[in-house]
Coordinates of C-alpha atoms in Angstrom, one line a residue:
X1 CA 255.7 26.5 86.9
X2 CA 252.5 26.8 84.9
X3 CA 251.9 23.0 85.3
X4 CA 252.1 23.5 89.1
X5 CA 249.6 26.2 89.1
X6 CA 247.2 24.2 87.0
X7 CA 247.5 21.2 89.3
X8 CA 246.8 23.3 92.4
X9 CA 243.7 24.7 90.7
X10 CA 242.4 21.3 89.9
X11 CA 242.9 20.0 93.5
X12 CA 241.2 23.2 94.8
X13 CA 238.2 22.6 92.6
X14 CA 237.9 19.0 93.6
X15 CA 238.0 19.9 97.3
X16 CA 235.4 22.6 96.8
X17 CA 233.1 20.2 95.1
X18 CA 233.5 17.7 97.9
X19 CA 232.7 20.3 100.5
X20 CA 229.8 21.5 98.5
X21 CA 228.3 18.0 98.2
X22 CA 228.8 17.4 101.9
X23 CA 227.1 20.7 102.7
X24 CA 224.2 19.9 100.4
X25 CA 223.7 16.5 102.0
X26 CA 223.8 17.9 105.5
X27 CA 221.4 20.7 104.5
X28 CA 219.0 18.1 102.9
X29 CA 219.2 15.9 106.1
X30 CA 218.4 18.9 108.3
X31 CA 215.6 19.9 106.0
X32 CA 214.0 16.5 106.1
X33 CA 214.1 16.4 110.0
X34 CA 212.8 19.9 110.3
X35 CA 209.1 19.2 109.5
X36 CA 206.5 19.5 112.3
X37 CA 204.5 16.4 113.2
X38 CA 201.0 16.6 114.9
X39 CA 198.1 14.3 115.7
X40 CA 194.3 14.9 115.6
X41 CA 192.7 15.1 119.1
X42 CA 189.2 14.2 120.3
X43 CA 187.9 15.5 123.6
X44 CA 184.7 15.6 125.5
X45 CA 183.1 19.0 126.0
X46 CA 184.2 20.5 129.3
X47 CA 187.4 18.6 129.6
X48 CA 191.0 19.4 128.7
X49 CA 192.9 18.8 125.4
X50 CA 196.6 18.6 124.9
X51 CA 197.9 19.7 121.5
X52 CA 201.5 18.5 120.7
X53 CA 203.8 19.5 117.9
X54 CA 207.2 17.7 117.4
X55 CA 210.2 17.8 115.0
X56 CA 212.8 15.1 114.7
X57 CA 215.6 17.7 114.1
X58 CA 215.7 21.4 114.9
X59 CA 218.6 23.9 114.8
X60 CA 216.9 26.2 117.4
X61 CA 214.2 27.3 115.0
X62 CA 211.0 28.3 116.9
X63 CA 207.6 26.4 116.9
X64 CA 204.3 28.1 117.0
X65 CA 200.6 27.0 117.6
X66 CA 197.7 28.8 116.1
X67 CA 193.9 28.3 116.6
X68 CA 191.3 27.8 113.8
X69 CA 191.0 31.6 113.5
X70 CA 194.8 31.8 112.8
X71 CA 195.4 33.6 116.1
X72 CA 198.8 32.7 117.6
X73 CA 198.4 30.8 120.9
X74 CA 202.1 30.2 121.8
X75 CA 205.3 31.2 120.0
X76 CA 207.9 29.0 121.6
X77 CA 207.4 29.4 125.3
X78 CA 205.8 32.9 124.8
X79 CA 202.1 33.1 125.3
X80 CA 200.5 35.2 122.6
X81 CA 196.7 35.0 123.2
X82 CA 195.1 36.1 126.5
X83 CA 193.0 33.1 127.2
X84 CA 193.2 31.8 130.8
X85 CA 192.1 28.3 129.5
X86 CA 195.3 27.9 127.4
X87 CA 198.5 27.1 129.1
X88 CA 202.0 25.8 128.2
X89 CA 202.8 22.2 129.0
X90 CA 206.3 21.8 127.4
X91 CA 208.5 24.0 125.1
X92 CA 211.8 22.7 123.8
X93 CA 213.7 22.9 120.5
X94 CA 211.9 19.7 119.3
X95 CA 208.5 20.0 121.0
X96 CA 205.7 22.5 121.8
X97 CA 202.8 21.2 123.8
X98 CA 199.9 23.3 125.0
X99 CA 196.8 22.5 127.0
X100 CA 193.3 23.9 126.3
X101 CA 191.1 23.6 129.4
X102 CA 187.3 23.5 129.7
X103 CA 187.0 22.8 126.0
X104 CA 183.8 24.0 124.3
X105 CA 182.1 23.3 121.0
X106 CA 183.5 26.6 119.7
X107 CA 187.0 25.4 120.1
X108 CA 186.6 22.7 117.5
X109 CA 188.5 23.1 114.2
X110 CA 191.9 22.9 112.5
X111 CA 194.9 24.0 114.7
X112 CA 198.2 24.9 112.9
X113 CA 201.7 24.1 114.1
X114 CA 204.4 26.2 112.3
X115 CA 208.2 25.7 112.1
X116 CA 209.9 29.0 111.3
X117 CA 212.5 27.8 108.8
X118 CA 213.0 29.3 105.3
X119 CA 210.4 28.7 104.0
X120 CA 208.0 28.2 107.0
X121 CA 206.8 24.7 107.3
X122 CA 203.3 24.0 108.7
X123 CA 201.1 21.0 109.6
X124 CA 197.5 20.9 111.0
X125 CA 195.7 18.9 113.6
X126 CA 191.9 18.7 114.0
X127 CA 190.4 19.1 117.4
X128 CA 187.1 17.2 117.6
X129 CA 184.8 18.2 120.5
X130 CA 182.1 15.8 121.6
X131 CA 179.0 17.5 122.9
X132 CA 177.6 15.9 126.0
X133 CA 173.8 15.3 125.8
X134 CA 171.6 16.8 128.5
X135 CA 169.7 14.7 131.0
X136 CA 166.6 13.4 129.2
X137 CA 163.1 14.5 130.2
X138 CA 159.8 12.8 129.5
X139 CA 156.8 15.0 128.7
X140 CA 153.3 14.7 127.4
X141 CA 151.7 12.6 130.1
X142 CA 149.4 14.0 132.7
X143 CA 148.5 11.7 135.6
X144 CA 146.1 9.9 135.7
X145 CA 145.1 8.6 132.3
X146 CA 141.7 6.9 131.8
X147 CA 141.4 3.4 130.5
X148 CA 141.1 3.7 126.7
X149 CA 142.9 7.0 126.4
X150 CA 145.5 7.6 123.7
X151 CA 148.6 9.2 125.3
X152 CA 152.0 10.3 123.9
X153 CA 155.2 10.1 125.8
X154 CA 158.0 12.3 124.5
X155 CA 161.7 12.0 125.6
X156 CA 164.0 15.0 124.8
X157 CA 167.7 15.5 125.1
X158 CA 169.7 18.5 123.9
X159 CA 173.3 19.5 123.4
X160 CA 174.7 16.3 122.0
X161 CA 177.3 16.1 119.2
X162 CA 177.1 13.9 117.3
X163 CA 173.3 13.3 117.8
X164 CA 172.5 11.0 120.7
X165 CA 170.6 7.8 120.4
X166 CA 167.3 7.3 122.3
X167 CA 165.8 3.9 123.2
X168 CA 162.5 3.1 125.0
X169 CA 161.8 0.3 127.4
X170 CA 158.5 -1.0 128.8
X171 CA 159.7 -2.4 132.1
X172 CA 162.6 -4.4 130.8
X173 CA 161.4 -5.0 127.2
X174 CA 162.5 -2.6 124.4
X175 CA 159.8 -0.9 122.4
X176 CA 160.1 1.2 119.3
X177 CA 159.5 4.9 119.3
X178 CA 159.5 7.6 116.6
X179 CA 162.7 9.8 116.7
X180 CA 163.4 13.2 115.2
X181 CA 166.7 15.1 115.2
X182 CA 167.2 18.9 114.9
X183 CA 170.4 20.8 114.7
X184 CA 170.9 23.6 117.1
X185 CA 174.1 25.4 116.2
X186 CA 176.9 22.9 116.4
X187 CA 174.9 20.5 118.7
X188 CA 171.7 18.5 118.2
X189 CA 168.3 18.1 120.0
X190 CA 166.8 14.6 119.8
X191 CA 163.2 13.7 120.5
X192 CA 161.6 10.3 120.6
X193 CA 157.9 9.7 121.0
X194 CA 155.7 6.7 122.0
X195 CA 151.9 6.6 121.3
X196 CA 149.9 4.3 123.6
X197 CA 146.3 3.2 123.9
X198 CA 146.3 2.5 127.6
X199 CA 144.3 0.0 129.5
X200 CA 144.3 -1.5 133.1
X201 CA 147.4 -3.6 132.2
X202 CA 149.4 -0.4 131.8
X203 CA 148.6 0.8 135.3
X204 CA 151.9 0.8 137.3
X205 CA 154.0 0.0 134.2
X206 CA 157.4 1.9 134.0
X207 CA 158.4 3.4 130.6
X208 CA 162.1 4.3 130.6
X209 CA 164.0 6.5 128.2
X210 CA 167.7 5.5 127.6
X211 CA 170.1 8.1 126.1
X212 CA 173.3 6.6 124.6
X213 CA 176.3 8.7 123.4
X214 CA 179.9 8.3 122.6
X215 CA 180.8 10.8 125.3
X216 CA 179.0 8.8 128.1
X217 CA 180.4 5.9 129.9
X218 CA 176.9 4.9 131.1
X219 CA 173.6 5.9 129.4
X220 CA 171.4 8.6 130.9
X221 CA 168.0 7.3 132.0
X222 CA 164.7 8.7 133.1
X223 CA 161.5 6.8 133.9
X224 CA 157.8 7.5 133.9
X225 CA 155.4 5.2 135.8
X226 CA 151.9 5.2 134.3
X227 CA 148.8 5.7 136.4
X228 CA 145.7 4.4 134.7
X229 CA 142.2 4.7 136.2
X230 CA 139.7 2.0 135.4
X231 CA 136.3 0.6 136.5
X232 CA 136.2 -2.0 139.3
X233 CA 136.0 -5.8 138.9
X234 CA 135.0 -8.0 141.9
X235 CA 135.3 -11.6 142.9
X236 CA 134.5 -13.5 146.1
X237 CA 137.0 -15.8 147.7
X238 CA 135.9 -18.4 150.4
X239 CA 137.8 -19.8 153.3
X240 CA 136.2 -23.4 153.1
X241 CA 135.4 -25.7 150.2
X242 CA 132.7 -27.6 152.1
X243 CA 131.3 -25.3 154.9
X244 CA 129.7 -27.3 157.7
X245 CA 127.5 -26.4 160.7
X246 CA 129.5 -24.9 163.6
X247 CA 132.5 -23.9 161.5
X248 CA 134.1 -20.5 161.3
X249 CA 133.6 -19.2 157.7
X250 CA 135.0 -16.2 155.9
X251 CA 134.2 -14.6 152.5
X252 CA 136.5 -12.0 151.0
X253 CA 135.5 -9.5 148.3
X254 CA 138.5 -9.3 146.1
X255 CA 138.3 -6.0 144.2
X256 CA 140.4 -4.8 141.3
X257 CA 140.1 -1.2 140.2
X258 CA 141.8 2.2 140.3
X259 CA 141.0 4.1 142.3
X260 CA 140.4 1.3 144.8
X261 CA 136.7 0.5 144.9
X262 CA 135.2 1.3 148.3
X263 CA 133.3 0.9 150.5
X264 CA 132.4 -2.7 150.1
X265 CA 128.8 -3.4 150.8
X266 CA 127.6 -6.9 151.8
X267 CA 124.0 -8.3 151.5
X268 CA 122.2 -11.6 151.7
X269 CA 119.4 -12.7 149.4
X270 CA 118.9 -9.1 148.3
X271 CA 118.6 -7.6 151.8
X272 CA 120.6 -6.7 154.8
X273 CA 122.7 -9.3 156.7
X274 CA 120.2 -10.9 159.1
X275 CA 122.5 -11.7 162.1
X276 CA 125.0 -8.9 162.6
X277 CA 126.2 -10.6 165.9
X278 CA 127.5 -13.7 164.0
X279 CA 128.0 -12.0 160.6
X280 CA 130.9 -9.5 161.1
X281 CA 132.0 -7.2 158.3
X282 CA 135.6 -5.8 158.5
X283 CA 136.6 -3.9 155.4
X284 CA 136.3 -6.3 152.5
X285 CA 135.7 -9.4 154.6
X286 CA 132.5 -11.0 155.8
X287 CA 133.0 -13.5 158.7
X288 CA 130.3 -15.9 160.0
X289 CA 131.5 -17.0 163.4
X290 CA 129.3 -20.1 163.7
X291 CA 127.6 -21.6 160.6
X292 CA 124.1 -23.0 160.8
X293 CA 121.5 -24.0 158.2
X294 CA 119.8 -20.6 158.4
X295 CA 122.9 -19.1 156.8
X296 CA 122.1 -20.8 153.5
X297 CA 121.6 -18.3 150.7
X298 CA 123.1 -15.9 148.2
X299 CA 125.7 -13.5 149.5
X300 CA 126.6 -10.4 147.4
X301 CA 129.4 -7.8 147.7
X302 CA 129.3 -4.5 145.8
X303 CA 131.8 -1.7 145.4
X304 CA 132.4 1.3 143.1
X305 CA 134.7 4.1 142.1
X306 CA 134.2 7.2 140.0
X307 CA 134.3 5.0 136.8
X308 CA 131.7 2.5 137.7
X309 CA 130.2 -0.2 140.0
X310 CA 130.6 -3.9 140.1
X311 CA 129.3 -6.8 142.2
X312 CA 130.0 -10.5 142.9
X313 CA 127.8 -13.3 144.4
X314 CA 128.4 -16.5 146.3
X315 CA 125.8 -19.2 147.1
X316 CA 126.4 -20.7 150.5
X317 CA 125.1 -24.1 151.4
X318 CA 125.9 -25.3 154.9
X319 CA 126.4 -29.1 155.3
X320 CA 125.4 -31.3 158.2
X321 CA 128.7 -32.8 159.5
X322 CA 126.8 -35.9 160.9
X323 CA 125.3 -36.7 157.5
X324 CA 128.7 -36.3 155.9
X325 CA 130.2 -38.7 158.5
X326 CA 127.5 -41.4 158.0
X327 CA 127.5 -41.5 154.2
X328 CA 131.0 -40.6 153.6
X329 CA 132.0 -39.3 150.2
X330 CA 129.5 -41.6 148.4
X331 CA 131.8 -44.6 148.3
X332 CA 128.7 -46.9 148.6
X333 CA 127.0 -45.4 145.6
X334 CA 130.2 -45.7 143.5
X335 CA 130.5 -49.4 144.6
X336 CA 126.9 -50.1 143.7
X337 CA 127.3 -48.6 140.2
X338 CA 130.5 -50.6 139.6
X339 CA 128.6 -53.9 140.7
X340 CA 125.7 -53.2 138.4
X341 CA 128.1 -52.6 135.5
X342 CA 130.0 -55.9 136.2
X343 CA 126.7 -57.9 136.5
X344 CA 125.4 -56.6 133.2
X345 CA 128.7 -57.3 131.5
X346 CA 128.7 -60.9 132.8
X347 CA 125.2 -61.5 131.6
X348 CA 126.1 -60.3 128.1
X349 CA 129.0 -62.7 128.0
X350 CA 126.9 -65.7 129.1
X351 CA 124.2 -65.0 126.5
X352 CA 126.7 -64.5 123.7
X353 CA 128.5 -67.7 124.7
X354 CA 125.3 -69.7 124.5
X355 CA 124.4 -68.3 121.2
X356 CA 127.8 -69.1 119.7
X357 CA 127.7 -72.7 121.2
X358 CA 124.3 -73.4 119.6
X359 CA 125.2 -72.2 116.1
X360 CA 128.8 -73.4 115.9
X361 CA 129.8 -76.2 113.5
X362 CA 126.8 -77.2 111.3
X363 CA 125.3 -75.4 108.4
X364 CA 122.2 -77.1 106.8
X365 CA 121.1 -77.1 103.3
X366 CA 117.6 -76.3 102.0
X367 CA 116.3 -79.6 103.5
X368 CA 116.4 -78.0 107.0
X369 CA 114.4 -75.1 105.9
X370 CA 111.5 -76.0 108.3
X371 CA 113.5 -74.5 111.1
X372 CA 112.9 -71.0 109.7
X373 CA 109.2 -71.1 110.7
X374 CA 109.9 -72.0 114.4
X375 CA 108.8 -69.4 116.9
X376 CA 112.0 -69.7 118.9
X377 CA 115.5 -71.2 118.8
X378 CA 114.6 -74.5 120.7
X379 CA 111.7 -75.3 118.4
X380 CA 113.8 -74.5 115.4
X381 CA 116.4 -77.0 116.6
X382 CA 113.7 -79.7 117.2
X383 CA 112.2 -79.1 113.7
X384 CA 115.6 -79.2 112.1
X385 CA 116.5 -82.5 113.8
X386 CA 113.5 -84.2 112.1
X387 CA 115.0 -83.3 108.8
X388 CA 118.5 -84.5 109.8
X389 CA 117.5 -88.1 109.6
X390 CA 116.6 -87.8 105.9
X391 CA 119.2 -85.2 105.1
X392 CA 122.3 -86.9 106.5
X393 CA 123.7 -87.4 103.0
X394 CA 123.1 -83.7 102.1
X395 CA 124.6 -82.2 105.3
X396 CA 127.4 -79.6 104.7
X397 CA 129.8 -78.5 107.3
X398 CA 130.9 -74.9 107.7
X399 CA 133.5 -74.1 110.2

């Protein structure tokens, strides 16, 4: 009987241990699955952010979201904080998702998801808010600038987080500016400046400020077109290369300057135009309806603006069309020059050939020395021949 009782006690203990181990494993499994999981979230200022907390296993234990100030936002499906921007998206035993609308920079920070087991388990998610930069503005330039002035263009954008990046472009070519960044609360103000010594080449040039930021799909841009005033420069353009009598002839006073130099004044040989019926002035153009020899002379145009005065001159010579037709473009003169050059060249060749023919083949020794005193080449040859008879034996040949 005692043996029976002892056997029953042993079996009871074994069963208890088995159930205890099984219960421990089940509890451990549940404990491992009951741990909240979150993810960090990045959102652009003014948009909405979804904060999600999940558990793989939950035995109907409640989930809770709290903000960086540890204020409870939602406990399960129950809203705890009166903020119309925060709303429930989903609440189940394994998930709690909330939405924060119209997110501001003040909403950034660590949010806490809590699972109310024993003990309470928590995990955190960081909400990053990107501050959108304001539209850039260019300041520091007062139109117009005078040629030679030193001006400063400053582009400013505020409210960015992180700090925005500013680039300058002169028309389509990037140029370097000087950038400064200042923190204003949680956002940044960025300024970039360009210093320029302007001249007439800068008149009408577009300087563009580009603002790039991670929150922007396309950069913000603003453009300043420079206006530079400078003194005038004048040139005269003619309608004919060779003006002839009877032709229609036009001179144009081409002026460059800002403001535009005007009015344009025409004169001839230092005085007024002599024949206003044939010489017609329209704006910057002087037209002579029918050219004749009396129109020969120096024509001058003059114009000014508030920065100075300039002038240009053109010397007009009117050709006789009949004379041009008879003589043509000097072909006869050119032909005559070519003929003279050919004749002189041929003469030189003949003289050189005769000289070589006379002196080729024979070189005399000292016995032919008498030829040196001859007044010319023919006499020298005759004198030398007299010595040849007696110097035949002493002749040397040089080729």
